[in-house]
């Protein structure tokens, strides 16, 4: 076994092994209703980072470990900031555009006018708090959700980095030697399968059989993971992908904000989790592949480095 293959094997063994170990209390307890669910789900997000760090420090031991993980350098500054901005906005746009597409296809019960499901949820919260009505118009509260997503993206950055340091920071560049499409497909399938301990308990796809939920999660992870991978490779940094992951998680609740009251949402078909939500991301990834946007950005050579190279 080559050193590269050994590194990937050990990485996957640790990342998957830890995720199943951490989720064991849920399987032995009350599943998603277990009081430990939130803690377990959060802890699981750090297992890919732990696996990557162990492999880099114990097996590979490269000279520039931070660069191998995508943590450093944060330059050129213009490119880095530009991809951070894309990481903050593109996932939110993909989540939002999935909703009208799902509505047009008849799989998402939308209410883009009165926001009735959101209104119903807020009314219930107000009633439980002993208040009679909302203090401000529902449309204003909907607008405030965009600010919540912006704040949430940065709050989620640390746990999102726990995943991205492994999946896109370390693993994806390793797989790129297989070619762009195989690397994106393989990394996406791996990322989707890693979610199995929670998906098989009904997370993200309640009501769907376990095999179907996991299949859909693999599909979503492959499509969305390719977008995160583009941010990682073109920026030469894991930070834009981590911010994108944080924004993606923060914006997931938009599917409830724009839904019609009294209707159920089948996430195997609707929202970014379902097949109708993959249409636009697939088109985007196709354009990025066609235009060779997954080619890692060439490092810029400074004047000092250029002179040193000519005189050596």
XYZ file of N, CA and C in Angstrom, residues 67-261:
585
model
N -0.355 24.400 5.240
C -0.701 24.497 3.820
C -1.366 23.223 3.329
N -0.898 22.085 3.778
C -1.488 20.807 3.365
C -2.951 20.729 3.798
N -3.264 21.291 4.950
C -4.630 21.285 5.459
C -5.477 22.429 4.899
N -4.830 23.348 4.177
C -5.551 24.483 3.601
C -5.763 25.635 4.562
N -5.086 25.613 5.695
C -5.266 26.659 6.694
C -4.454 27.909 6.406
N -3.394 27.761 5.626
C -2.461 28.856 5.401
C -1.773 28.652 4.064
N -1.372 29.676 3.351
C -1.446 31.103 3.658
C -2.786 31.693 3.248
N -3.078 32.876 3.751
C -4.330 33.564 3.438
C -4.063 34.662 2.414
N -3.435 34.289 1.331
C -3.084 35.270 0.309
C -3.050 34.597 -1.049
N -3.129 35.404 -2.135
C -3.250 36.863 -2.117
C -4.564 37.308 -1.480
N -4.512 38.414 -0.768
C -5.651 38.857 0.039
C -6.907 39.081 -0.782
N -6.759 39.662 -1.982
C -7.926 39.935 -2.813
C -8.655 38.660 -3.192
N -7.906 37.667 -3.627
C -8.519 36.393 -4.002
C -9.176 35.733 -2.797
N -8.479 35.756 -1.667
C -8.989 35.121 -0.452
C -10.301 35.754 -0.010
N -10.341 37.072 0.033
C -11.550 37.778 0.453
C -12.681 37.556 -0.548
N -12.345 37.530 -1.835
C -13.353 37.297 -2.860
C -14.027 35.946 -2.709
N -13.238 34.914 -2.434
C -13.820 33.580 -2.280
C -14.539 33.426 -0.939
N -14.111 34.175 0.073
C -14.880 34.201 1.317
C -16.276 34.766 1.058
N -16.339 35.833 0.256
C -17.632 36.434 -0.083
C -18.505 35.448 -0.850
N -17.905 34.707 -1.771
C -18.655 33.691 -2.508
C -19.108 32.575 -1.572
N -18.251 32.215 -0.638
C -18.621 31.185 0.324
C -19.794 31.593 1.189
N -19.900 32.867 1.454
C -20.980 33.374 2.288
C -22.300 33.482 1.528
N -22.233 33.734 0.224
C -23.453 34.023 -0.542
C -23.949 32.871 -1.422
N -23.042 32.131 -2.047
C -23.465 31.104 -3.005
C -24.321 30.019 -2.353
N -23.923 29.440 -1.206
C -24.777 28.407 -0.612
C -26.167 28.915 -0.241
N -26.243 30.151 0.257
C -27.547 30.727 0.612
C -28.407 30.883 -0.643
N -27.788 31.325 -1.732
C -28.523 31.474 -2.989
C -29.037 30.130 -3.484
N -28.236 29.093 -3.358
C -28.648 27.761 -3.812
C -29.815 27.236 -2.983
N -29.778 27.493 -1.685
C -30.879 27.062 -0.819
C -32.164 27.805 -1.169
N -32.050 29.103 -1.415
C -33.231 29.908 -1.720
C -33.827 29.563 -3.086
N -32.976 29.401 -4.101
C -33.493 29.147 -5.445
C -34.138 27.768 -5.535
N -33.756 26.858 -4.641
C -34.360 25.526 -4.645
C -35.846 25.583 -4.312
N -36.266 26.596 -3.564
C -37.653 26.659 -3.103
C -38.638 27.007 -4.224
N -38.429 28.068 -5.010
C -39.352 28.311 -6.123
C -39.306 27.220 -7.181
N -38.139 26.629 -7.391
C -38.061 25.527 -8.352
C -38.911 24.362 -7.861
N -38.799 24.054 -6.570
C -39.630 22.989 -6.002
C -41.109 23.319 -6.087
N -41.441 24.608 -5.901
C -42.852 25.017 -5.993
C -43.374 24.840 -7.412
N -42.586 25.244 -8.411
C -42.983 25.111 -9.811
C -43.168 23.641 -10.178
N -42.313 22.782 -9.643
C -42.391 21.350 -9.949
C -43.437 20.630 -9.110
N -44.044 21.363 -8.183
C -45.130 20.785 -7.395
C -44.699 19.929 -6.227
N -43.453 20.069 -5.786
C -42.979 19.232 -4.679
C -42.713 20.035 -3.414
N -42.775 21.365 -3.510
C -42.567 22.206 -2.331
C -43.788 23.077 -2.107
N -44.442 22.972 -0.944
C -45.654 23.758 -0.653
C -45.278 25.180 -0.245
N -45.181 26.073 -1.190
C -44.658 27.414 -0.934
C -45.750 28.412 -0.583
N -45.360 29.388 0.234
C -46.180 30.569 0.488
C -45.219 31.750 0.568
N -44.987 32.385 -0.595
C -44.051 33.492 -0.664
C -44.720 34.851 -0.403
N -46.003 34.826 -0.066
C -46.742 36.075 0.136
C -47.048 36.322 1.609
N -47.713 35.372 2.249
C -48.097 35.565 3.654
C -47.207 34.797 4.625
N -46.335 33.922 4.079
C -45.398 33.158 4.926
C -46.156 32.440 6.050
N -47.212 31.733 5.665
C -48.168 31.209 6.644
C -47.567 30.192 7.613
N -46.670 29.337 7.148
C -46.069 28.362 8.056
C -45.191 29.063 9.094
N -44.445 30.059 8.646
C -43.599 30.839 9.548
C -44.468 31.603 10.540
N -45.561 32.198 10.041
C -46.505 32.918 10.898
C -47.079 31.979 11.952
N -47.468 30.782 11.522
C -48.049 29.811 12.438
C -47.059 29.416 13.524
N -45.815 29.219 13.143
C -44.774 28.845 14.106
C -44.538 29.960 15.123
N -44.460 31.205 14.640
C -44.230 32.341 15.525
C -45.423 32.576 16.445
N -46.643 32.399 15.918
C -47.836 32.550 16.750
C -47.827 31.548 17.899
N -47.403 30.314 17.596
C -47.341 29.288 18.641
C -46.312 29.659 19.704
N -45.186 30.216 19.266
C -44.154 30.641 20.208
C -44.642 31.800 21.073
N -45.359 32.733 20.455
C -45.895 33.866 21.196
C -46.930 33.399 22.218
N -47.759 32.459 21.807
C -48.794 31.944 22.710
C -48.174 31.243 23.913
N -47.112 30.473 23.668
C -46.451 29.773 24.772
C -45.776 30.746 25.721
N -45.427 31.938 25.198
C -44.800 32.965 26.032
C -45.839 33.866 26.693
N -47.106 33.624 26.403
C -48.172 34.402 27.013
C -48.488 35.700 26.300
N -47.982 35.893 25.083
C -48.252 37.111 24.312
C -49.364 36.829 23.311
N -50.060 37.874 22.920
C -51.227 37.701 22.045
C -50.888 37.768 20.564
N -49.954 38.662 20.159
C -49.651 38.810 18.747
C -48.219 39.285 18.549
N -47.743 39.168 17.319
C -46.389 39.580 17.002
C -46.245 41.094 17.104
N -45.151 41.559 17.657
C -44.978 43.009 17.819
C -44.629 43.740 16.530
N -44.127 43.017 15.538
C -43.763 43.637 14.260
C -44.305 42.797 13.119
N -44.475 43.389 11.921
C -45.046 42.649 10.774
C -44.230 41.409 10.415
N -44.894 40.399 9.914
C -44.241 39.142 9.551
C -43.187 39.350 8.465
N -43.437 40.280 7.527
C -42.475 40.526 6.447
C -41.153 41.051 6.996
N -41.223 41.845 8.046
C -39.999 42.359 8.664
C -39.221 41.218 9.307
N -39.930 40.322 9.962
C -39.289 39.169 10.594
C -38.647 38.253 9.555
N -39.292 38.132 8.417
C -38.699 37.344 7.334
C -37.396 37.984 6.877
N -37.413 39.308 6.724
C -36.194 40.005 6.335
C -35.084 39.837 7.360
N -35.446 39.808 8.633
C -34.440 39.648 9.688
C -33.767 38.280 9.641
N -34.436 37.309 9.016
C -33.833 35.974 8.911
C -32.537 36.012 8.094
N -32.451 36.938 7.153
C -31.235 37.056 6.356
C -30.068 37.550 7.216
N -30.374 38.426 8.162
C -29.338 38.868 9.089
C -28.932 37.720 10.009
N -29.917 36.933 10.432
C -29.622 35.767 11.269
C -28.705 34.788 10.550
N -28.937 34.625 9.253
C -28.087 33.715 8.475
C -26.659 34.246 8.398
N -26.523 35.557 8.190
C -25.195 36.161 8.132
C -24.446 35.950 9.436
N -25.103 36.206 10.547
C -24.478 36.006 11.857
C -24.216 34.516 12.097
N -25.213 33.693 11.749
C -25.094 32.264 11.963
C -23.958 31.629 11.180
N -23.682 32.162 9.989
C -22.596 31.618 9.175
C -21.263 31.704 9.912
N -21.033 32.817 10.580
C -19.775 32.994 11.317
C -19.783 32.229 12.639
N -20.944 32.123 13.268
C -21.047 31.310 14.481
C -20.777 29.843 14.155
N -21.282 29.407 12.992
C -21.103 28.009 12.570
C -19.718 27.724 12.007
N -18.902 28.749 11.840
C -17.625 28.579 11.154
C -16.728 27.545 11.826
N -16.659 27.569 13.154
C -15.761 26.650 13.860
C -16.197 25.196 13.697
N -17.456 24.827 14.005
C -17.834 23.430 13.768
C -17.798 23.045 12.288
N -18.121 23.996 11.400
C -18.040 23.699 9.964
C -16.598 23.409 9.553
N -15.664 24.146 10.143
C -14.251 23.885 9.873
C -13.862 22.489 10.340
N -14.527 22.006 11.388
C -14.277 20.648 11.851
C -14.500 19.618 10.765
N -15.514 19.850 9.931
C -15.747 18.948 8.794
C -14.852 19.299 7.609
N -14.825 20.574 7.260
C -14.148 20.978 6.035
C -12.639 20.761 6.078
N -12.039 20.842 7.242
C -10.607 20.581 7.359
C -10.277 19.167 6.877
N -11.234 18.259 7.101
C -11.028 16.887 6.635
C -11.463 16.685 5.199
N -12.735 16.992 4.888
C -13.292 16.664 3.577
C -12.681 17.466 2.438
N -12.697 18.773 2.536
C -12.164 19.606 1.460
C -10.745 20.100 1.736
N -10.424 20.354 3.003
C -9.091 20.844 3.309
C -8.010 19.842 2.976
N -8.213 18.591 3.415
C -7.177 17.567 3.220
C -7.543 16.542 2.150
N -8.749 15.954 2.224
C -9.076 14.805 1.369
C -9.209 15.153 -0.105
N -9.985 16.187 -0.435
C -10.239 16.485 -1.845
C -8.958 16.715 -2.644
N -8.001 17.537 -2.164
C -6.757 17.689 -2.935
C -6.020 16.367 -3.130
N -6.141 15.455 -2.165
C -5.511 14.138 -2.304
C -6.138 13.336 -3.441
N -7.455 13.485 -3.586
C -8.176 12.709 -4.596
C -8.086 13.315 -5.990
N -7.654 14.557 -6.101
C -7.645 15.239 -7.397
C -6.726 14.562 -8.406
N -5.779 13.765 -7.944
C -4.909 13.036 -8.875
C -5.700 12.009 -9.681
N -6.923 11.680 -9.229
C -7.790 10.754 -9.972
C -8.505 11.452 -11.123
N -8.476 12.786 -11.144
C -9.220 13.576 -12.115
C -10.323 14.334 -11.401
N -10.769 15.426 -11.978
C -11.734 16.299 -11.312
C -13.052 15.601 -11.000
N -13.689 15.018 -12.003
C -15.004 14.396 -11.791
C -14.917 13.224 -10.824
N -13.974 12.275 -11.003
C -13.876 11.187 -10.022
C -13.621 11.688 -8.599
N -12.784 12.716 -8.466
C -12.480 13.243 -7.128
C -13.721 13.849 -6.485
N -14.495 14.609 -7.252
C -15.700 15.230 -6.721
C -16.746 14.179 -6.353
N -16.899 13.189 -7.223
C -17.871 12.124 -6.951
C -17.473 11.315 -5.722
N -16.215 10.918 -5.658
C -15.767 10.072 -4.558
C -15.816 10.821 -3.227
N -15.354 12.064 -3.229
C -15.387 12.826 -1.984
C -16.815 13.089 -1.533
N -17.723 13.309 -2.493
C -19.119 13.531 -2.153
C -19.780 12.299 -1.564
N -19.504 11.145 -2.160
C -20.062 9.888 -1.650
C -19.540 9.627 -0.234
N -18.257 9.855 -0.025
C -17.663 9.651 1.301
C -18.314 10.574 2.324
N -18.471 11.839 1.954
C -19.080 12.801 2.872
C -20.518 12.394 3.202
N -21.256 11.963 2.185
C -22.632 11.550 2.429
C -22.719 10.332 3.327
N -21.876 9.329 3.077
C -21.885 8.106 3.884
C -21.503 8.379 5.329
N -20.626 9.353 5.520
C -20.189 9.691 6.879
C -21.378 10.133 7.746
N -22.429 10.690 7.124
C -23.610 11.128 7.863
C -24.512 9.962 8.282
N -24.187 8.750 7.897
C -25.074 7.603 8.108
C -25.560 7.431 9.547
N -24.718 7.597 10.574
C -25.210 7.367 11.940
C -26.431 8.199 12.299
N -26.539 9.420 11.744
C -27.695 10.267 12.038
C -28.811 10.095 11.008
N -28.433 9.952 9.745
C -29.440 9.816 8.682
C -30.282 8.569 8.895
N -29.658 7.471 9.287
C -30.383 6.225 9.499
C -31.321 6.294 10.699
N -31.131 7.309 11.531
C -32.058 7.535 12.646
C -33.208 8.455 12.239
N -33.165 8.959 10.993
C -34.242 9.816 10.501
C -33.876 11.269 10.349
N -32.632 11.634 10.581
C -32.220 13.033 10.472
C -32.269 13.496 9.020
N -32.762 14.706 8.794
C -32.893 15.343 7.471
C -34.007 14.755 6.607
N -34.271 13.466 6.734
C -35.285 12.819 5.886
C -36.266 12.027 6.746
N -36.988 12.712 7.628
C -37.944 12.009 8.498
C -39.048 11.352 7.686
N -39.363 10.144 8.046
C -40.424 9.424 7.349
C -39.940 8.581 6.191
N -38.740 8.856 5.694
C -38.204 8.080 4.576
C -37.480 6.837 5.104
N -37.536 5.739 4.370
C -36.745 4.571 4.785
C -35.264 4.936 4.889
N -34.554 4.250 5.761
C -33.150 4.577 5.977
C -32.324 4.546 4.714
N -32.541 3.555 3.880
C -31.747 3.424 2.656
C -31.998 4.611 1.717
N -33.267 5.079 1.678
C -33.599 6.192 0.800
C -33.014 7.493 1.351
N -33.134 7.692 2.650
C -32.570 8.885 3.260
C -31.076 8.971 3.036
N -30.377 7.854 3.205
C -28.928 7.853 3.021
C -28.563 8.071 1.555
N -29.336 7.498 0.647
C -29.093 7.703 -0.779
C -29.246 9.175 -1.146
N -30.292 9.795 -0.635
C -30.512 11.215 -0.928
C -29.430 12.079 -0.295
N -28.975 11.698 0.884
C -27.917 12.459 1.546
C -26.627 12.370 0.755
N -26.351 11.214 0.190
C -25.159 11.053 -0.653
C -25.272 11.949 -1.887
N -26.458 11.973 -2.493
C -26.657 12.828 -3.662
C -26.469 14.288 -3.335
N -27.087 14.753 -2.247
C -26.955 16.150 -1.840
C -25.511 16.489 -1.502
N -24.850 15.593 -0.781
C -23.459 15.834 -0.383
C -22.538 15.903 -1.594
N -22.820 15.125 -2.604
C -21.992 15.139 -3.804
C -22.144 16.451 -4.563
N -23.382 16.896 -4.708
C -23.650 18.128 -5.459
C -23.150 19.359 -4.704
N -23.562 19.484 -3.452
C -23.157 20.644 -2.651
C -21.673 20.576 -2.320
N -21.173 19.362 -2.072
C -19.753 19.204 -1.780
C -18.877 19.643 -2.933
N -19.364 19.479 -4.163
C -18.602 19.937 -5.324
C -18.476 21.459 -5.325
N -19.532 22.150 -4.900
C -19.478 23.616 -4.805
C -18.472 24.028 -3.735
N -18.510 23.354 -2.587
C -17.537 23.642 -1.537
C -16.124 23.334 -2.027
N -15.999 22.265 -2.810
C -14.694 21.895 -3.340
C -14.137 22.936 -4.287
N -15.011 23.521 -5.093
C -14.582 24.614 -5.989
C -14.008 25.774 -5.188
N -14.677 26.140 -4.114
C -14.191 27.231 -3.273
C -12.833 26.890 -2.660
N -12.667 25.646 -2.263
C -11.399 25.218 -1.653
C -10.254 25.241 -2.656
N -10.481 24.692 -3.818
C -9.401 24.552 -4.797
C -9.023 25.892 -5.421
N -10.009 26.699 -5.758
C -9.717 27.970 -6.424
C -9.128 29.009 -5.484
N -9.492 28.929 -4.217
C -8.945 29.880 -3.252
C -7.635 29.398 -2.651
N -7.325 28.110 -2.860
C -6.160 27.488 -2.243
C -6.235 27.597 -0.722
N -7.462 27.531 -0.208
C -7.677 27.686 1.226
C -8.937 26.942 1.640
N -8.945 26.410 2.849
C -10.114 25.717 3.364
C -11.133 26.692 3.956
N -10.722 27.928 4.237
C -11.608 28.862 4.934
C -12.864 29.223 4.139
N -12.794 29.520 2.834
C -14.034 29.792 2.101
C -15.006 28.614 2.112
N -14.486 27.394 2.021
C -15.357 26.220 2.069
C -15.990 26.084 3.450
N -15.219 26.362 4.508
C -15.764 26.285 5.865
C -16.841 27.335 6.083
N -16.612 28.550 5.576
C -17.629 29.602 5.704
C -18.872 29.237 4.901
N -18.678 28.635 3.731
C -19.814 28.188 2.915
C -20.621 27.135 3.657
N -19.925 26.223 4.307
C -20.594 25.173 5.075
C -21.381 25.792 6.232
N -20.767 26.785 6.898
C -21.462 27.462 7.985
C -22.690 28.213 7.500
N -22.570 28.886 6.353
C -23.708 29.608 5.781
C -24.798 28.639 5.336
N -24.395 27.528 4.773
C -25.343 26.507 4.317
C -26.182 25.998 5.485
N -25.525 25.686 6.595
C -26.254 25.203 7.771
C -27.156 26.292 8.349
N -26.660 27.534 8.340
C -27.442 28.637 8.899
C -28.692 28.928 8.073
N -28.615 28.712 6.761
C -29.727 29.048 5.862
C -30.704 27.899 5.665
N -30.439 26.758 6.268
C -31.295 25.588 6.045
C -32.740 25.850 6.453
N -32.955 26.709 7.449
C -34.298 26.965 7.943
C -35.181 27.770 7.014
N -34.640 28.282 5.917
C -35.453 29.048 4.976
C -36.590 28.199 4.395
N -36.401 26.902 4.348
C -37.456 26.041 3.800
C -38.720 26.107 4.654
N -38.584 26.426 5.946
C -39.749 26.580 6.816
C -40.314 27.997 6.740
N -39.450 28.966 6.517
C -39.887 30.369 6.446
C -40.840 30.590 5.285
N -40.581 29.961 4.144
C -41.350 30.212 2.932
C -42.359 29.108 2.620
N -42.663 28.267 3.591
C -43.598 27.165 3.363
C -45.024 27.581 3.701
N -45.978 26.835 3.146
C -47.390 27.059 3.436
C -47.787 26.295 4.682
N -48.609 26.912 5.503
C -49.049 26.273 6.745
C -49.898 25.045 6.442
